[in-house]
């Protein structure tokens, strides 16, 4: 294991680095700088395409050369930006100077237009486009595929176990039987619904100058519709939606909604983790054993459901940070204070914990071995659950006080067996056909649709 992993403060970049390294390209310091460079260059290109009068002679054949600055951005380039920042003490200004430095070495024609890099902008025009863009691409390229993999795994199990009867538990007590596949399908449905809601949540950006009014742009070039330019730039170049009325910073309302949507997905997975943990404790599932693994340092026999526990813990961490982000970011004093800046650097943290969690849930699910014998045993020992079916049919037949009759039978300390139930049915004053119908009901086939 590398030393930087062993000495990392956060387990996201330490113990669990192998599970989260896919996010480094979106939320690391290197990634943030690269996204900032990308936005600055695409903005300059958009000014050339407008075009501003002073940029009319800029040869569009150089656009791809400009884009190569961020497309081929290296860790050495990021280090150079950080070196410049040592002098500027301003991270976005350092990016501006880095790009100008690049232009001066690439082509003399490019360098004559370098003052239009970061023209009329404030830092938040770059930050409040770079961060949403990194979130959007991390969701699309890392997060969504993993959630969809989890849904697919659950759907496979739902299909595989669709005809497996299972005793339901409500309030922890035996309830009307269900099917194992149907209970898994509940999670498929919930995750699909909330994933759809997450994908439908707009990912928005602030782009409007120092206090959101395009002051500098308008005073220099009043003949242009800068609001329309900003809308087009944010949508066409970055694939985001521009917030129409802002202060110096994003309103962060839709970002808060995005975090809330992610939190709902995480909460569903916590629910799933706890259910499967319980099913394992009830011996409905055994777990595949891997040679060499230890379940307990003291008790050799143990095979613990650690993957579901790991997932639950990491999802709890993710939700705590998501809740804070969603509540804090939309609040800023007057036209802006700096609290959002340091907070915004943590948007990758909850996604990191969520990635660890989902991978653990998948690992736990793929260890499961169905113990159908135990499910069958629990059903056979709980004949009281057919009471609902019997009293419902008796209601249909206008039998007097059917609920009360079954309540008197079942709510005693006497164990309900197949024989107990059948004796009760035989004493009912109903037709032979109805008795035959009632006698056919068992905990194994009373599972609904």
Short mmCIF file of C-alpha atoms in Angstrom, two decimals, residues 65-276:
data_model
loop_
_atom_site.label_atom_id
_atom_site.label_comp_id
_atom_site.label_asym_id
_atom_site.label_seq_id
_atom_site.Cartn_x
_atom_site.Cartn_y
_atom_site.Cartn_z
CA UNK A 65 -5.44 23.98 -29.90
CA UNK A 66 -7.05 25.91 -27.05
CA UNK A 67 -9.22 22.96 -26.05
CA UNK A 68 -6.15 20.75 -25.95
CA UNK A 69 -4.98 22.79 -22.95
CA UNK A 70 -7.74 21.25 -20.81
CA UNK A 71 -8.12 18.01 -22.74
CA UNK A 72 -4.44 17.21 -22.20
CA UNK A 73 -4.24 18.83 -18.77
CA UNK A 74 -1.64 17.09 -16.60
CA UNK A 75 -0.81 16.97 -12.93
CA UNK A 76 2.28 19.02 -13.80
CA UNK A 77 -0.04 21.69 -15.26
CA UNK A 78 -2.07 21.67 -12.04
CA UNK A 79 1.15 22.00 -10.04
CA UNK A 80 2.06 25.04 -12.14
CA UNK A 81 -1.31 26.63 -11.31
CA UNK A 82 -0.68 25.98 -7.62
CA UNK A 83 2.77 27.54 -7.98
CA UNK A 84 1.23 30.69 -9.51
CA UNK A 85 -1.32 30.71 -6.68
CA UNK A 86 1.53 31.04 -4.20
CA UNK A 87 2.00 34.54 -5.62
CA UNK A 88 -1.59 35.53 -6.39
CA UNK A 89 -3.08 33.99 -3.23
CA UNK A 90 -6.18 33.53 -5.41
CA UNK A 91 -6.95 30.18 -7.00
CA UNK A 92 -9.07 31.35 -9.94
CA UNK A 93 -6.73 34.22 -10.83
CA UNK A 94 -3.94 31.65 -10.91
CA UNK A 95 -5.91 29.71 -13.54
CA UNK A 96 -6.30 32.88 -15.63
CA UNK A 97 -2.55 33.54 -15.49
CA UNK A 98 -1.79 29.90 -16.31
CA UNK A 99 -3.90 30.05 -19.48
CA UNK A 100 -2.30 33.34 -20.53
CA UNK A 101 1.11 31.76 -19.93
CA UNK A 102 0.11 28.84 -22.14
CA UNK A 103 -1.13 31.15 -24.89
CA UNK A 104 2.10 33.11 -24.91
CA UNK A 105 4.11 29.93 -25.52
CA UNK A 106 1.73 28.28 -27.99
CA UNK A 107 1.34 30.88 -30.71
CA UNK A 108 2.05 34.59 -31.07
CA UNK A 109 -1.36 35.07 -32.73
CA UNK A 110 -3.07 33.57 -29.70
CA UNK A 111 -1.16 35.73 -27.23
CA UNK A 112 -2.42 39.02 -28.72
CA UNK A 113 -5.93 38.24 -27.51
CA UNK A 114 -5.08 36.98 -24.04
CA UNK A 115 -6.82 39.85 -22.19
CA UNK A 116 -10.13 38.35 -23.21
CA UNK A 117 -9.39 35.36 -21.00
CA UNK A 118 -11.68 35.82 -17.94
CA UNK A 119 -13.09 38.99 -19.57
CA UNK A 120 -15.77 40.64 -17.41
CA UNK A 121 -16.02 37.66 -15.06
CA UNK A 122 -15.77 37.13 -11.34
CA UNK A 123 -14.35 33.98 -9.75
CA UNK A 124 -17.79 32.59 -9.02
CA UNK A 125 -18.68 32.60 -12.71
CA UNK A 126 -15.94 29.99 -12.99
CA UNK A 127 -16.53 28.16 -9.70
CA UNK A 128 -20.31 28.04 -10.04
CA UNK A 129 -20.01 26.48 -13.48
CA UNK A 130 -16.99 24.24 -12.82
CA UNK A 131 -18.40 22.54 -9.73
CA UNK A 132 -21.89 21.83 -11.16
CA UNK A 133 -20.21 20.53 -14.32
CA UNK A 134 -18.01 18.20 -12.28
CA UNK A 135 -21.06 16.98 -10.34
CA UNK A 136 -23.02 16.42 -13.56
CA UNK A 137 -20.27 14.38 -15.17
CA UNK A 138 -19.51 12.41 -12.00
CA UNK A 139 -23.18 11.50 -11.73
CA UNK A 140 -23.42 10.46 -15.38
CA UNK A 141 -20.12 8.60 -15.61
CA UNK A 142 -19.69 7.09 -12.13
CA UNK A 143 -22.72 7.36 -9.82
CA UNK A 144 -25.62 6.53 -12.16
CA UNK A 145 -23.95 3.40 -13.62
CA UNK A 146 -23.28 2.05 -10.11
CA UNK A 147 -26.86 2.65 -8.90
CA UNK A 148 -28.15 1.06 -12.11
CA UNK A 149 -25.88 -1.95 -11.48
CA UNK A 150 -27.43 -2.29 -8.02
CA UNK A 151 -30.95 -2.05 -9.48
CA UNK A 152 -30.09 -4.68 -12.09
CA UNK A 153 -28.75 -7.05 -9.44
CA UNK A 154 -31.88 -6.61 -7.34
CA UNK A 155 -34.09 -7.10 -10.39
CA UNK A 156 -32.29 -10.37 -11.16
CA UNK A 157 -32.94 -11.58 -7.62
CA UNK A 158 -36.58 -10.46 -7.78
CA UNK A 159 -37.06 -12.57 -10.89
CA UNK A 160 -35.10 -15.51 -9.47
CA UNK A 161 -37.09 -15.54 -6.21
CA UNK A 162 -40.50 -14.46 -7.52
CA UNK A 163 -42.16 -17.75 -6.55
CA UNK A 164 -40.46 -18.22 -3.18
CA UNK A 165 -43.08 -17.82 -0.40
CA UNK A 166 -41.95 -16.01 2.74
CA UNK A 167 -43.48 -15.10 6.06
CA UNK A 168 -43.90 -11.33 6.20
CA UNK A 169 -43.07 -9.45 9.37
CA UNK A 170 -44.89 -6.25 10.33
CA UNK A 171 -43.93 -4.70 13.66
CA UNK A 172 -41.52 -7.62 13.88
CA UNK A 173 -44.45 -10.04 14.17
CA UNK A 174 -45.73 -12.68 11.71
CA UNK A 175 -48.02 -11.16 9.07
CA UNK A 176 -49.74 -12.20 5.83
CA UNK A 177 -47.24 -14.20 3.76
CA UNK A 178 -45.53 -12.61 0.80
CA UNK A 179 -43.02 -13.67 -1.82
CA UNK A 180 -39.31 -12.99 -1.46
CA UNK A 181 -39.02 -11.80 -5.05
CA UNK A 182 -41.83 -9.30 -4.56
CA UNK A 183 -40.13 -7.85 -1.46
CA UNK A 184 -36.92 -7.38 -3.45
CA UNK A 185 -38.94 -5.83 -6.27
CA UNK A 186 -40.15 -3.17 -3.83
CA UNK A 187 -36.55 -1.91 -3.67
CA UNK A 188 -36.17 -2.06 -7.45
CA UNK A 189 -39.27 0.12 -7.79
CA UNK A 190 -38.21 2.58 -5.10
CA UNK A 191 -34.70 3.01 -6.47
CA UNK A 192 -35.91 3.37 -10.06
CA UNK A 193 -38.41 6.05 -9.05
CA UNK A 194 -35.90 8.08 -7.06
CA UNK A 195 -33.15 7.68 -9.64
CA UNK A 196 -35.57 9.06 -12.23
CA UNK A 197 -36.31 12.01 -9.94
CA UNK A 198 -32.58 12.63 -9.47
CA UNK A 199 -31.94 12.57 -13.22
CA UNK A 200 -34.83 15.00 -13.73
CA UNK A 201 -33.38 17.51 -11.26
CA UNK A 202 -31.86 20.47 -13.14
CA UNK A 203 -28.14 21.04 -12.64
CA UNK A 204 -27.80 24.80 -12.69
CA UNK A 205 -24.99 27.33 -12.79
CA UNK A 206 -24.46 30.99 -11.96
CA UNK A 207 -22.92 33.05 -14.76
CA UNK A 208 -23.48 36.80 -14.65
CA UNK A 209 -20.50 38.84 -13.51
CA UNK A 210 -19.51 40.34 -10.17
CA UNK A 211 -23.02 40.68 -8.70
CA UNK A 212 -25.04 38.81 -11.29
CA UNK A 213 -25.95 41.79 -13.50
CA UNK A 214 -23.30 41.59 -16.28
CA UNK A 215 -22.13 45.05 -15.21
CA UNK A 216 -18.68 44.81 -16.82
CA UNK A 217 -19.96 43.15 -19.96
CA UNK A 218 -22.70 45.72 -20.45
CA UNK A 219 -20.54 48.78 -19.87
CA UNK A 220 -17.94 47.55 -22.39
CA UNK A 221 -20.37 46.24 -25.03
CA UNK A 222 -23.91 47.53 -24.41
CA UNK A 223 -25.04 46.42 -27.88
CA UNK A 224 -25.02 42.71 -26.92
CA UNK A 225 -27.70 40.74 -25.10
CA UNK A 226 -25.43 39.34 -22.41
CA UNK A 227 -28.20 37.49 -20.63
CA UNK A 228 -28.95 35.54 -23.80
CA UNK A 229 -25.22 35.00 -24.36
CA UNK A 230 -24.89 33.56 -20.84
CA UNK A 231 -27.89 31.29 -21.31
CA UNK A 232 -26.46 29.95 -24.55
CA UNK A 233 -22.93 29.55 -23.21
CA UNK A 234 -23.99 27.65 -20.08
CA UNK A 235 -26.42 25.41 -21.98
CA UNK A 236 -24.55 24.77 -25.23
CA UNK A 237 -20.95 24.69 -24.05
CA UNK A 238 -21.39 23.19 -20.59
CA UNK A 239 -24.71 21.32 -20.72
CA UNK A 240 -26.05 23.10 -17.63
CA UNK A 241 -28.96 25.50 -16.99
CA UNK A 242 -28.20 29.12 -16.17
CA UNK A 243 -29.88 30.62 -13.10
CA UNK A 244 -31.62 33.76 -14.33
CA UNK A 245 -31.50 35.89 -11.17
CA UNK A 246 -28.54 35.61 -8.81
CA UNK A 247 -26.19 37.53 -6.56
CA UNK A 248 -22.44 37.05 -6.97
CA UNK A 249 -22.92 33.34 -6.37
CA UNK A 250 -25.27 30.58 -7.33
CA UNK A 251 -28.55 30.39 -5.45
CA UNK A 252 -27.68 26.70 -4.91
CA UNK A 253 -31.38 25.84 -4.62
CA UNK A 254 -31.29 23.21 -7.34
CA UNK A 255 -27.99 21.88 -6.05
CA UNK A 256 -29.71 21.47 -2.69
CA UNK A 257 -32.54 19.62 -4.45
CA UNK A 258 -29.97 17.39 -6.14
CA UNK A 259 -28.39 16.51 -2.79
CA UNK A 260 -31.83 15.80 -1.31
CA UNK A 261 -32.58 13.45 -4.21
CA UNK A 262 -29.29 11.62 -3.67
CA UNK A 263 -30.07 11.39 0.05
CA UNK A 264 -33.41 9.69 -0.68
CA UNK A 265 -31.62 7.05 -2.77
CA UNK A 266 -29.10 6.54 0.02
CA UNK A 267 -31.89 6.18 2.58
CA UNK A 268 -33.55 3.47 0.48
CA UNK A 269 -30.24 1.59 0.36
CA UNK A 270 -29.90 1.88 4.15
CA UNK A 271 -33.38 0.34 4.41
CA UNK A 272 -32.31 -2.44 2.05
CA UNK A 273 -29.09 -3.06 4.02
CA UNK A 274 -31.01 -3.43 7.26
CA UNK A 275 -33.58 -5.78 5.76
CA UNK A 276 -30.98 -8.13 4.32
#
